[in-house]
Tab-separated table of C-alpha atoms and ligand atoms in Angstrom:
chain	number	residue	atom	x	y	z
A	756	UNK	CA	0.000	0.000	0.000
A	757	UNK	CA	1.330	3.151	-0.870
A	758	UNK	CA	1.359	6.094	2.284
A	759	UNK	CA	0.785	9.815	2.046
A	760	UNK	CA	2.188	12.149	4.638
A	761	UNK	CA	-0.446	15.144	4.916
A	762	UNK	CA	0.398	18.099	6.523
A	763	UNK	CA	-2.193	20.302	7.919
A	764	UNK	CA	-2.363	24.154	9.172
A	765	UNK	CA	-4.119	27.001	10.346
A	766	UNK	CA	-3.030	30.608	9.096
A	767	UNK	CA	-3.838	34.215	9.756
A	768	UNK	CA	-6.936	35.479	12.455
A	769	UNK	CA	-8.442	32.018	14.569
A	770	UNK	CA	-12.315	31.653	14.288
A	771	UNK	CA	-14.745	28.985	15.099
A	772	UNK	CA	-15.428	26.095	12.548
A	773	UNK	CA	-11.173	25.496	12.254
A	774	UNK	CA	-11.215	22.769	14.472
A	775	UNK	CA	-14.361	20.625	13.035
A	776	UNK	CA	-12.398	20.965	9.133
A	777	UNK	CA	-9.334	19.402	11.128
A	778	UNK	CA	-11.290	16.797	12.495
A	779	UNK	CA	-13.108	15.768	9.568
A	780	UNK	CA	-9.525	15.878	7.494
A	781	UNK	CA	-8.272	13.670	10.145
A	782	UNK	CA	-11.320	11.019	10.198
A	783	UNK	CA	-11.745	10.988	6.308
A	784	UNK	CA	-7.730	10.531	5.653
A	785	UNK	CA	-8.012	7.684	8.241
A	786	UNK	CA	-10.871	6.047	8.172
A	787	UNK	CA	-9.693	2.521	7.720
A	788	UNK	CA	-12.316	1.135	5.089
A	789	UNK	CA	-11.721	4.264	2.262
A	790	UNK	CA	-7.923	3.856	2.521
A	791	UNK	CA	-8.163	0.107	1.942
A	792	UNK	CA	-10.650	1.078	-0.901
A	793	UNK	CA	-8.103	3.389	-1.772
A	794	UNK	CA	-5.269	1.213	-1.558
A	795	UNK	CA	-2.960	4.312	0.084
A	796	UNK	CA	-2.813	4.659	3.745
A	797	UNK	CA	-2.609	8.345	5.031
A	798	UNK	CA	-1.274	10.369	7.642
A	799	UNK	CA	-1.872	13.501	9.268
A	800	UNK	CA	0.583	15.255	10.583
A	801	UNK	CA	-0.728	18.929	12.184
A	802	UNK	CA	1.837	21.809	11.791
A	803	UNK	CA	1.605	24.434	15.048
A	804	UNK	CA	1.227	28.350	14.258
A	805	UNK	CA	0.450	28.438	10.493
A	806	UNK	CA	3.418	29.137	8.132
A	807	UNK	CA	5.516	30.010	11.235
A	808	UNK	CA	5.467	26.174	12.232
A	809	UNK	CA	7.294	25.599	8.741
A	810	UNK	CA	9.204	28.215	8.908
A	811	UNK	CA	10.712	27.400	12.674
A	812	UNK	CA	10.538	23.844	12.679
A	813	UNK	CA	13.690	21.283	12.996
A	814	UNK	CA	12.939	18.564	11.288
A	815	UNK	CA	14.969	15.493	12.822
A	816	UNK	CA	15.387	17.599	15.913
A	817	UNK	CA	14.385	15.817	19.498
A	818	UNK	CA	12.293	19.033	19.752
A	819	UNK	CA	10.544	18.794	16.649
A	820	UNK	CA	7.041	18.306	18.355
A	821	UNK	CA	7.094	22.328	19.377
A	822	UNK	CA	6.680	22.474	16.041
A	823	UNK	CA	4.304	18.670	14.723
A	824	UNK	CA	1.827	17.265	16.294
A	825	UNK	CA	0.572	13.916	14.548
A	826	UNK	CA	-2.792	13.225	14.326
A	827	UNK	CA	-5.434	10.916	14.866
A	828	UNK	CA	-8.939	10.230	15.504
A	829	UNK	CA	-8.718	9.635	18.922
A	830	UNK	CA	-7.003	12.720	19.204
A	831	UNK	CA	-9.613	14.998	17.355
A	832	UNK	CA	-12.333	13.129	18.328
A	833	UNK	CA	-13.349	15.998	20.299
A	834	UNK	CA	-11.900	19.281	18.780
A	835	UNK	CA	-15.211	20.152	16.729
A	836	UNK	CA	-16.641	21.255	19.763
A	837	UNK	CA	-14.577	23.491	20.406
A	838	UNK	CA	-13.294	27.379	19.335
A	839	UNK	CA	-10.348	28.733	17.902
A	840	UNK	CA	-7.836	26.161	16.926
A	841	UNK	CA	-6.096	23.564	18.441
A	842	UNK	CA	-2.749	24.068	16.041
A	843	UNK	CA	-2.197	27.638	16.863
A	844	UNK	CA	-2.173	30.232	14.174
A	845	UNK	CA	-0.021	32.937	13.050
A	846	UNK	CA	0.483	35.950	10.965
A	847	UNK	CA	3.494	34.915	9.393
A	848	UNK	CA	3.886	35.243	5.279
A	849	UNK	CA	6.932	33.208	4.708
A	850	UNK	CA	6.968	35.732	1.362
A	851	UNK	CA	7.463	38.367	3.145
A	852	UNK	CA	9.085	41.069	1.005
A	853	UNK	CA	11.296	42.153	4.375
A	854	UNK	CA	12.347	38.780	5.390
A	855	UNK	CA	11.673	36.244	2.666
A	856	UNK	CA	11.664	32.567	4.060
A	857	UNK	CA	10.335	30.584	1.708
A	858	UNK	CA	12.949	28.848	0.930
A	859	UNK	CA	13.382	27.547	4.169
A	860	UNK	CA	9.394	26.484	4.233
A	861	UNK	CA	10.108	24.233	0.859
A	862	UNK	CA	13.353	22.653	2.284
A	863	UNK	CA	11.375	22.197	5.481
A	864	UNK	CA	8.529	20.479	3.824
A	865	UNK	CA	10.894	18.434	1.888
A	866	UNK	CA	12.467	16.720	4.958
A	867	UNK	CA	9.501	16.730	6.752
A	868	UNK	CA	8.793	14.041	4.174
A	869	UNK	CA	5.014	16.265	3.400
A	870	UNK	CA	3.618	14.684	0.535
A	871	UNK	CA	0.364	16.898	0.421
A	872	UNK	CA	-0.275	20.406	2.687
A	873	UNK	CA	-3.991	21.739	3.654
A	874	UNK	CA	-4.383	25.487	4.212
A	875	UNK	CA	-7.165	26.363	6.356
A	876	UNK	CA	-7.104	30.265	6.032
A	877	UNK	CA	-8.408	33.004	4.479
A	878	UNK	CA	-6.954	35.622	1.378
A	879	UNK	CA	-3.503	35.817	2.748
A	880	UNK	CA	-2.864	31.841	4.159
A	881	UNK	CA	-4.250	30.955	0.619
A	882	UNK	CA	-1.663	33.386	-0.694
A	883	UNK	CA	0.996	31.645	0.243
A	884	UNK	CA	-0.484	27.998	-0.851
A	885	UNK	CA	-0.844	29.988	-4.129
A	886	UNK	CA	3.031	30.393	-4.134
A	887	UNK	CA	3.695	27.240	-2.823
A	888	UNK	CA	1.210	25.629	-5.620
A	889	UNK	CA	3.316	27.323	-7.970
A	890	UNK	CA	6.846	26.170	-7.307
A	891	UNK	CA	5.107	22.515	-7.473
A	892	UNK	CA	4.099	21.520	-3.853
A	893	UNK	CA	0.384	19.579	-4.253
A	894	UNK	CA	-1.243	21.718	-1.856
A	895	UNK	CA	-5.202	21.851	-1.036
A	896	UNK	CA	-7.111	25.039	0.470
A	897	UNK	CA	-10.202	25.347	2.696
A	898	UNK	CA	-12.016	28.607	3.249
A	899	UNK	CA	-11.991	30.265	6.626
A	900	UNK	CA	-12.506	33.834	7.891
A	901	UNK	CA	-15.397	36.033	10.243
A	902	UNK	CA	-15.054	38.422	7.410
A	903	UNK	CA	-16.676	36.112	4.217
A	904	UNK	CA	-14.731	38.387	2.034
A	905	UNK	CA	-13.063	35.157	-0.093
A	906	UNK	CA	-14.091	34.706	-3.661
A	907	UNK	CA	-15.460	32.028	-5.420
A	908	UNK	CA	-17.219	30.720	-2.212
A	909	UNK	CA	-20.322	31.357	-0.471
A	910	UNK	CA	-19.183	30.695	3.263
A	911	UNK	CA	-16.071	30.776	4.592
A	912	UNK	CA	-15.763	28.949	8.378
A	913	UNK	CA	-16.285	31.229	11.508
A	914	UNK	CA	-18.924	33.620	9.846
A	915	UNK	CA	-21.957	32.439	11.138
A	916	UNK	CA	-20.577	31.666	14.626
A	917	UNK	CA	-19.340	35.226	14.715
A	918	UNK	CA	-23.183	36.332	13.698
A	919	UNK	CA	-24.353	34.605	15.897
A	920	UNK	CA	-22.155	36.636	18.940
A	921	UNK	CA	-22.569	39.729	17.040
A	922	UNK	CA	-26.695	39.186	17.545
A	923	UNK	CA	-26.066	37.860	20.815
A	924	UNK	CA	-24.749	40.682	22.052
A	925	UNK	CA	-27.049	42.984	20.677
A	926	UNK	CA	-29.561	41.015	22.485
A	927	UNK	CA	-27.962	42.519	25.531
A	928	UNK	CA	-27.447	45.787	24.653
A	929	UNK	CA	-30.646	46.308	23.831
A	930	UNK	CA	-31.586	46.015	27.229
A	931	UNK	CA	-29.656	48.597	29.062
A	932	UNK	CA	-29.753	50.632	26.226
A	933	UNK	CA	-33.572	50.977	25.783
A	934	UNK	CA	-33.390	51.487	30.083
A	935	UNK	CA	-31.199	54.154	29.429
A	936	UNK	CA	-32.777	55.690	26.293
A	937	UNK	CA	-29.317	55.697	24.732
A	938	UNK	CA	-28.045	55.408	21.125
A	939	UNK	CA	-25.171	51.953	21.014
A	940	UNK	CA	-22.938	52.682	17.939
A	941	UNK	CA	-21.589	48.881	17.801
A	942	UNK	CA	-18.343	48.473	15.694
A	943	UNK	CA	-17.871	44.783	13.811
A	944	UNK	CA	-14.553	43.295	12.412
A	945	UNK	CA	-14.709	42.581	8.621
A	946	UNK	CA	-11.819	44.627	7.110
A	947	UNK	CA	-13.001	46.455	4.038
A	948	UNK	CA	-15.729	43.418	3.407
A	949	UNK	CA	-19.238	44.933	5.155
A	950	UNK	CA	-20.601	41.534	5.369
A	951	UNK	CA	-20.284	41.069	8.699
A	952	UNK	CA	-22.294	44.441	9.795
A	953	UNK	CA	-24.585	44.134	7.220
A	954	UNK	CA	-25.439	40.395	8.157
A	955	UNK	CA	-24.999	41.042	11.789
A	956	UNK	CA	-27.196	43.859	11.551
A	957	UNK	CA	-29.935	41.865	9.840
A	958	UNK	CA	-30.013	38.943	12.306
A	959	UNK	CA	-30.086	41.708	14.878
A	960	UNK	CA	-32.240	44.484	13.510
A	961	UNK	CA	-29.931	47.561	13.803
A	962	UNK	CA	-31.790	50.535	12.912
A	963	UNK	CA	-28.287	51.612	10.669
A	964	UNK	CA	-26.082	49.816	9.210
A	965	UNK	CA	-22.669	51.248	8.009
A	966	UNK	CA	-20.487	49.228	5.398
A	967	UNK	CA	-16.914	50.261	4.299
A	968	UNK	CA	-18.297	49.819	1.027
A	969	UNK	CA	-20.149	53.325	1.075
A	970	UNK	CA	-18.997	56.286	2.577
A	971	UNK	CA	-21.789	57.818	4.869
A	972	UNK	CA	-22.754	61.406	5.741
A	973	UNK	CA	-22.243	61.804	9.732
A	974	UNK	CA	-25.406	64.341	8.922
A	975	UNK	CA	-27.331	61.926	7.205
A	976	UNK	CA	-26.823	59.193	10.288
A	977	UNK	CA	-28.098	62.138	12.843
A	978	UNK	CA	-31.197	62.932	10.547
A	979	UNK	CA	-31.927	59.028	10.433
A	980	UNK	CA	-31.869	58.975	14.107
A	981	UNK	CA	-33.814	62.138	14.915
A	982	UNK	CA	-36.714	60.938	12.404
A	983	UNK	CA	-36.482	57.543	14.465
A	984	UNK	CA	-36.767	59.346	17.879
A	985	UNK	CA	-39.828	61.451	16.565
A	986	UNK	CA	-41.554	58.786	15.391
A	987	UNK	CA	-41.285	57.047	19.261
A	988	UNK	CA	-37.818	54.929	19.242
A	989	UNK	CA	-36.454	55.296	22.636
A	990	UNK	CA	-33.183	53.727	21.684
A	991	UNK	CA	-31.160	53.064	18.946
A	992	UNK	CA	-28.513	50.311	17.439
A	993	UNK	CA	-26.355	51.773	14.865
A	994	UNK	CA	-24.325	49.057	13.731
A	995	UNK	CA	-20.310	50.177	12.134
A	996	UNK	CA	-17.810	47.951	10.268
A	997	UNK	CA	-14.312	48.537	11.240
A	998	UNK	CA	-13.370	49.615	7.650
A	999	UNK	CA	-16.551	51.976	7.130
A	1000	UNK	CA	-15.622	55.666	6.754
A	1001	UNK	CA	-17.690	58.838	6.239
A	1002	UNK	CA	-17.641	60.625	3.599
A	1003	UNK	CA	-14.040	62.885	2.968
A	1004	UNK	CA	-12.550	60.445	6.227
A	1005	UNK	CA	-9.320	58.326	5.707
A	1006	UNK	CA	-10.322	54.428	7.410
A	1007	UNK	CA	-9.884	54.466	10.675
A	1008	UNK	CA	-6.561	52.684	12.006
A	1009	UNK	CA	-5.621	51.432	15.410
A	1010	UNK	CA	-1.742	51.896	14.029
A	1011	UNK	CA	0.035	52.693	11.467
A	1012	UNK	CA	1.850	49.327	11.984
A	1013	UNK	CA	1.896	47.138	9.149
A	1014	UNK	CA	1.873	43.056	9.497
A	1015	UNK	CA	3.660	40.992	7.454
A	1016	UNK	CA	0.785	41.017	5.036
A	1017	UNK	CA	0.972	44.436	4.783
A	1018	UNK	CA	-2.261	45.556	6.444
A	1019	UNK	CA	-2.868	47.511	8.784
A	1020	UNK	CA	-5.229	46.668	12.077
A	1021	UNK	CA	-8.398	48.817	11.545
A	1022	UNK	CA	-10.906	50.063	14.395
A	1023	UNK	CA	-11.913	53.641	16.259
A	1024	UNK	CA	-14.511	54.547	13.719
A	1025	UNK	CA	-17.571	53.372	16.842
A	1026	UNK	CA	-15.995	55.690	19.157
A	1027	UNK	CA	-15.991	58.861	16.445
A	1028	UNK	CA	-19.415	58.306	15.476
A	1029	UNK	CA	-20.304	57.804	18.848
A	1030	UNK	CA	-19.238	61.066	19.893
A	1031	UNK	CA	-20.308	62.389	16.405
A	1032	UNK	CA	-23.967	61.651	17.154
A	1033	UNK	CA	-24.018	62.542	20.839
A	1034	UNK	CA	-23.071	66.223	19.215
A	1035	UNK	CA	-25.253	66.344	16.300
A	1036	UNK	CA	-28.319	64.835	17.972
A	1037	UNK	CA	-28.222	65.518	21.760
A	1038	UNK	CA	-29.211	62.467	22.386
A	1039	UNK	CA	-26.814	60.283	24.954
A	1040	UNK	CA	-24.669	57.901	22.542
A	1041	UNK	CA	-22.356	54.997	23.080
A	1042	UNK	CA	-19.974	52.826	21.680
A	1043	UNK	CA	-18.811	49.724	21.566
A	1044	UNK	CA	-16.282	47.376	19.813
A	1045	UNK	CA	-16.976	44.001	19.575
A	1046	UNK	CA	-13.542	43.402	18.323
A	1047	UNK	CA	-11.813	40.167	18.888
A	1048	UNK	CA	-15.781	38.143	20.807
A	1049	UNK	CA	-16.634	38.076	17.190
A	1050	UNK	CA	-14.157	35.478	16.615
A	1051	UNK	CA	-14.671	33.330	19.947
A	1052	UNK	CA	-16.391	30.596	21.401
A	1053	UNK	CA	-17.520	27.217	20.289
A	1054	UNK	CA	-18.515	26.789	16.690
A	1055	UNK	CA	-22.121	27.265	15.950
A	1056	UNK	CA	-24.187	24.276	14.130
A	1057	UNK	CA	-23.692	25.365	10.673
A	1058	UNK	CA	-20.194	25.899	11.084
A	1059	UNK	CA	-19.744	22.273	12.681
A	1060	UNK	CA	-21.258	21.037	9.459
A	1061	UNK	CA	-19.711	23.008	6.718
A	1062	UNK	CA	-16.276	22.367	8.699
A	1063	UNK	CA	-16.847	18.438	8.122
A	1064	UNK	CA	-18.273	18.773	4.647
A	1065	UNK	CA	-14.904	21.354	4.043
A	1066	UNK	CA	-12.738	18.822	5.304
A	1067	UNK	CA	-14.178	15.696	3.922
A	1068	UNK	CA	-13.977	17.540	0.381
A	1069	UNK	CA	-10.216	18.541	1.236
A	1070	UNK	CA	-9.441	14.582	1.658
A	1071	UNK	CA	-11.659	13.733	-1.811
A	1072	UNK	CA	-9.138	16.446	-3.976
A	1073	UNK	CA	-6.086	15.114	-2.716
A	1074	UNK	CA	-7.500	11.239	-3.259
A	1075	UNK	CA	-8.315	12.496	-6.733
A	1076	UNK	CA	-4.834	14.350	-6.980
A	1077	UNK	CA	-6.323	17.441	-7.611
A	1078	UNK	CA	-4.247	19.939	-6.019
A	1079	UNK	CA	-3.946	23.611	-6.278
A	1080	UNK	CA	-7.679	23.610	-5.664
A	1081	UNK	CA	-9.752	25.368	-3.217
A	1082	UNK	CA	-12.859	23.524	-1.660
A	1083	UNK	CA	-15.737	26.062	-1.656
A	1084	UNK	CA	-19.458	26.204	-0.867
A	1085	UNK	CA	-21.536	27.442	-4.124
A	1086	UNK	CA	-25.154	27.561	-4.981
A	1087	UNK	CA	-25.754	25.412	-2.641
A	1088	UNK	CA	-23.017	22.413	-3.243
A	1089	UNK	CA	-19.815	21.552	-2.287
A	1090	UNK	CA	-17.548	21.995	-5.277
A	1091	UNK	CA	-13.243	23.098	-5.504
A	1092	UNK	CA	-11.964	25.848	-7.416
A	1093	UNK	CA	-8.721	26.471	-8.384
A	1094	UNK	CA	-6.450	28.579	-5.759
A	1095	UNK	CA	-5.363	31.031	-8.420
A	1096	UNK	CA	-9.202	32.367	-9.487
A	1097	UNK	CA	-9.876	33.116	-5.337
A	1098	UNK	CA	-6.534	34.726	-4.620
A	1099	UNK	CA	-5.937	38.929	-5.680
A	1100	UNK	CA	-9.551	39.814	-5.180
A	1101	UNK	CA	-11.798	40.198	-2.531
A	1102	UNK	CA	-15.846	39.614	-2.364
A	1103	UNK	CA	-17.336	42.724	-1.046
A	1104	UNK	CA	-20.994	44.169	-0.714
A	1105	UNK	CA	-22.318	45.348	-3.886
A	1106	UNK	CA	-23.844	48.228	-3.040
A	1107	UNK	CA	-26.306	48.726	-6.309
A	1108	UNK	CA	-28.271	45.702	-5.015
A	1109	UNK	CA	-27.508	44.821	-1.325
A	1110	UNK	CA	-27.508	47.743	0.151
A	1111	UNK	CA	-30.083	51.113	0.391
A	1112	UNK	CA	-28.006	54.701	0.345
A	1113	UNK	CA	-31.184	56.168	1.407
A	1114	UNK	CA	-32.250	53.850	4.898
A	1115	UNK	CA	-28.146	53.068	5.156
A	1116	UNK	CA	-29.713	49.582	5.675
A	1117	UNK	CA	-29.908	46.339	3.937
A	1118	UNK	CA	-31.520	46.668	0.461
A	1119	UNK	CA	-35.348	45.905	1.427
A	1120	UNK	CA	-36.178	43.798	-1.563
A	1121	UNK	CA	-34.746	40.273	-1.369
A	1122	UNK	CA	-35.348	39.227	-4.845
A	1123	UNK	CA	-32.631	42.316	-5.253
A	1124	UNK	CA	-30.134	40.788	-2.030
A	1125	UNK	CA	-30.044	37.651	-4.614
A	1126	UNK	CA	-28.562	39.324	-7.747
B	2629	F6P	O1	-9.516	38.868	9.071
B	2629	F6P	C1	-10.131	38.555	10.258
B	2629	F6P	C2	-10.055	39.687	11.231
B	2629	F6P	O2	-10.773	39.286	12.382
B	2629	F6P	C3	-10.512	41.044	10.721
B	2629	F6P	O3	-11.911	41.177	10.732
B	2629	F6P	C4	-9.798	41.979	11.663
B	2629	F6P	O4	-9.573	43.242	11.070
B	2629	F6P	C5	-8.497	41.284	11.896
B	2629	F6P	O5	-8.713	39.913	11.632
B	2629	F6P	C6	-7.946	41.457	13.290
B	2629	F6P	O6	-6.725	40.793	13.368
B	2629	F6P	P1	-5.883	40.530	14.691
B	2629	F6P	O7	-6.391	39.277	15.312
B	2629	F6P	O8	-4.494	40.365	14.183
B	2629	F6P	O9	-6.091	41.690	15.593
C-alpha cells in the first residue's frame, strides 16, 4: 500500500469552525475502510502556528514536536466542539518582502517528508499555498474567515458563529440601552468586506447599518436617528464595520503598523461616530467594539457542518490528486476551485443591489439581495 504524509495548518486570524475541518480531514484521511478502498494509507501530521510552524521547525530535531503534532482520531475526536484552533495560528507570510523565508518552508517540507499540505485560512494563508502551488508543492485550500470576504465561495468557516455573537450581544445591549434611552454605535470586524455588519445587523435588527463599502454622511446618520426618535424609538442600534468611513474620512486605524501582510489593524470609527452623534443629535450615545468576541467561542451548528463537509472535500481532492484547488461552498453544493481564481480579489458588498443609500440599511427587496 502506498502512504501519504499530509500536513495540515491554520493561518492568519483564529475563528470557530477550524477545528471541526481538522477533524473531519483527520477522520476521512483515516478512516480505515476508504484507505483500503483506496489502496494508500494516510497520515496527518498537524503543523503548530500556520506558516511560522514551517518556517521554525527542525525537522529530525528531538524538539521537533514544538513544532508537529501527529494526528489521529482519537485525538480529534473531540476538537469540533470546540473554538479557535487547536494548532495555533499565526500571521506569518513566509513571502514576506522584508524577510523572505520561503525557501526555508520548501526545504522544510521536503524533509519533513510532506507529501500533500492543507491550508485552512483566508486571502492571505491561501496566498501563500498559491506560491507554494506554484513552485510545485500539491497543496489543497479550505475557506476560513469572520469576514466572508473570499471569492469564489459562499461561506467561509467562523462567519456564522461570529453572527451569531454579534446578535447575541445585541440582544444585551438592547436592554440597558432601551433602560437608558441611549443610542449603542456597535463596531464589527470585517476589514473592508461589510458583510459582517450588514449580516450582523440583519439577524439583529440595527436601525443603521454602516459598510466600508459606502462612505456615509455623519449628517445623514443624525437625521436618520432624529426621524427615528420622533416617530417614538427610545433607543437606537447603529451598527459600524471597522473599515466603514464617512464621507471625505481616511479608514480608521488602530496603528500605522503594518503586518507581514501588509495591512494595517483597523478600528476607532464606533468611538468617532459615537461622539459624532451625541453632538449632532443631543441624544446620549455609546460605543462599543466588539472586536476580537466576534471570533470566539464554540462553533455554531452550521459551522460544525460546513467544517466536516470542508474537510471531507479537502481529503476527496487530494485522493483524486487534484491539487492547487480550493474547496468552496456554491449555490448550494460543495464543489473546488482552483487557488489562483480566489486569490488577488476580494468579495465585497455590492452596493447597487444589497444595500439602500437612502435607509443606510440592507436593500429591502430580497429578490434584489439575490442578484
Ligand atoms: O480577518 C479577520 C479579522 O478578524 C478582521 O476582521 C480583523 O480586522 C483582523 O482579523 C484582526 O486581526 P488581529 O487578530 O491580528 O487583531
Amino acid at each position: 500500500m502506498s502512504k501519504i504524509r499530509i500536513g495540515i495548518l491554520t493561518g492568519g486570524g483564529d475563528c470557530a469552525g477550524l477545528n471541526p475541518a481538522i477533524k473531519w480531514v483527520v477522520k476521512t484521511a483515516l478512516d480505515k475502510r476508504l484507505q483500503a478502498e483506496r489502496g494508500t494509507e494516510y497520515e496527518v501530521w498537524g503543523i503548530k502556528d500556520g506558516w511560522k510552524g514551517l518556517v521554525d521547525v527542525e525537522p529530525g530535531s528531538p524538539r521537533v514536536s514544538d513544532w508537529i503534532m501527529p494526528l489521529t482520531p482519537e485525538i480529534v475526536r473531540t476538537w469540533d466542539r470546540y473554538g479557535g484552533t487547536m494548532l495555533g495560528t499565526s500571521r506569518t507570510n513566509p513571502y514576506s518582502p522584508k524577510n523572505d523565508q520561503s525557501r526555508k518552508v520548501l526545504s522544510n517540507i521536503e524533509k519533513l517528508g510532506l507529501d500533500v499540505l492543507i491550508a485552512i485560512g483566508g486571502d492571505d494563508t491561501l496566498g501563500v499555498a498559491l506560491k507554494l502551488a506554484k513552485e510545485g508543492i500539491k497543496i489543497v485550500g479550505i475557506p476560513k474567515t469572520i469576514d466572508k470576504d473570499l471569492t469564489e465561495t459562499d461561506y467561509t468557516l467562523g462567519f456564522e458563529t461570529a453572527l451569531n455573537v454579534i446578535t447575541e450581544e445585541i440582544d444585551r445591549l438592547r436592554t440597558t440601552a432601551g433602560s437608558h434611552k441611549r443610542i449603542f454605535v456597535v463596531e464589527t470586524m470585517g476589514r473592508y468586506a461589510g458583510w459582517l455588519a450588514l449580516e450582523g445587523g440583519e439577524s439583529s435588527g440595527a436601525y443603521i447599518i454602516l459598510i466600508p463599502e459606502y462612505d456615509f454622511s455623519i449628517e445623514k446618520v443624525n437625521e436618520l436617528i432624529i426621524e427615528g426618535r420622533r416617530e417614538g424609538a427610545r433607543y437606537d442600534i447603529v451598527m459600524v464595520a471597522e473599515g466603514a468611513k464617512p464621507v471625505g474620512y481616511a479608514e480608521f486605524v488602530q496603528e500605522e503598523r503594518v503586518d507581514s501582510f501588509g495591512h494595517k489593524a483597523l478600528g476607532g470609527i464606533g468611538d468617532f461616530l459615537a461622539r459624532q452623534i451625541a453632538k449632532g443629535t443631543g441624544f446620549e450615545c455609546r460605543s462599543i467594539a466588539l472586536s476580537h468576541l466576534q471570533r470566539g467561542g464554540a462553533p455554531c451548528a452550521y459551522d460544525r457542518r460546513m467544517g466536516r463537509y470542508f474537510g471531507i472535500a479537502a481529503v476527496d481532492l487530494i485522493v483524486m490528486e487534484n491539487y492547487g484547488k480550493m474547496v468552496s461552498y456554491k449555490n448550494g453544493r460543495i464543489t473546488s476551485v482552483p487557488l489562483e481564481k480566489v486569490i488577488g480579489k476580494l468579495n465585497v458588498v455590492d452596493v447597487k443591489t444589497q444595500y439602500d443609500t437612502c435607509l443606510l440599511y440592507t436593500s429591502p427587496s430580497p429578490r434584489d439581495r439575490q442578484k
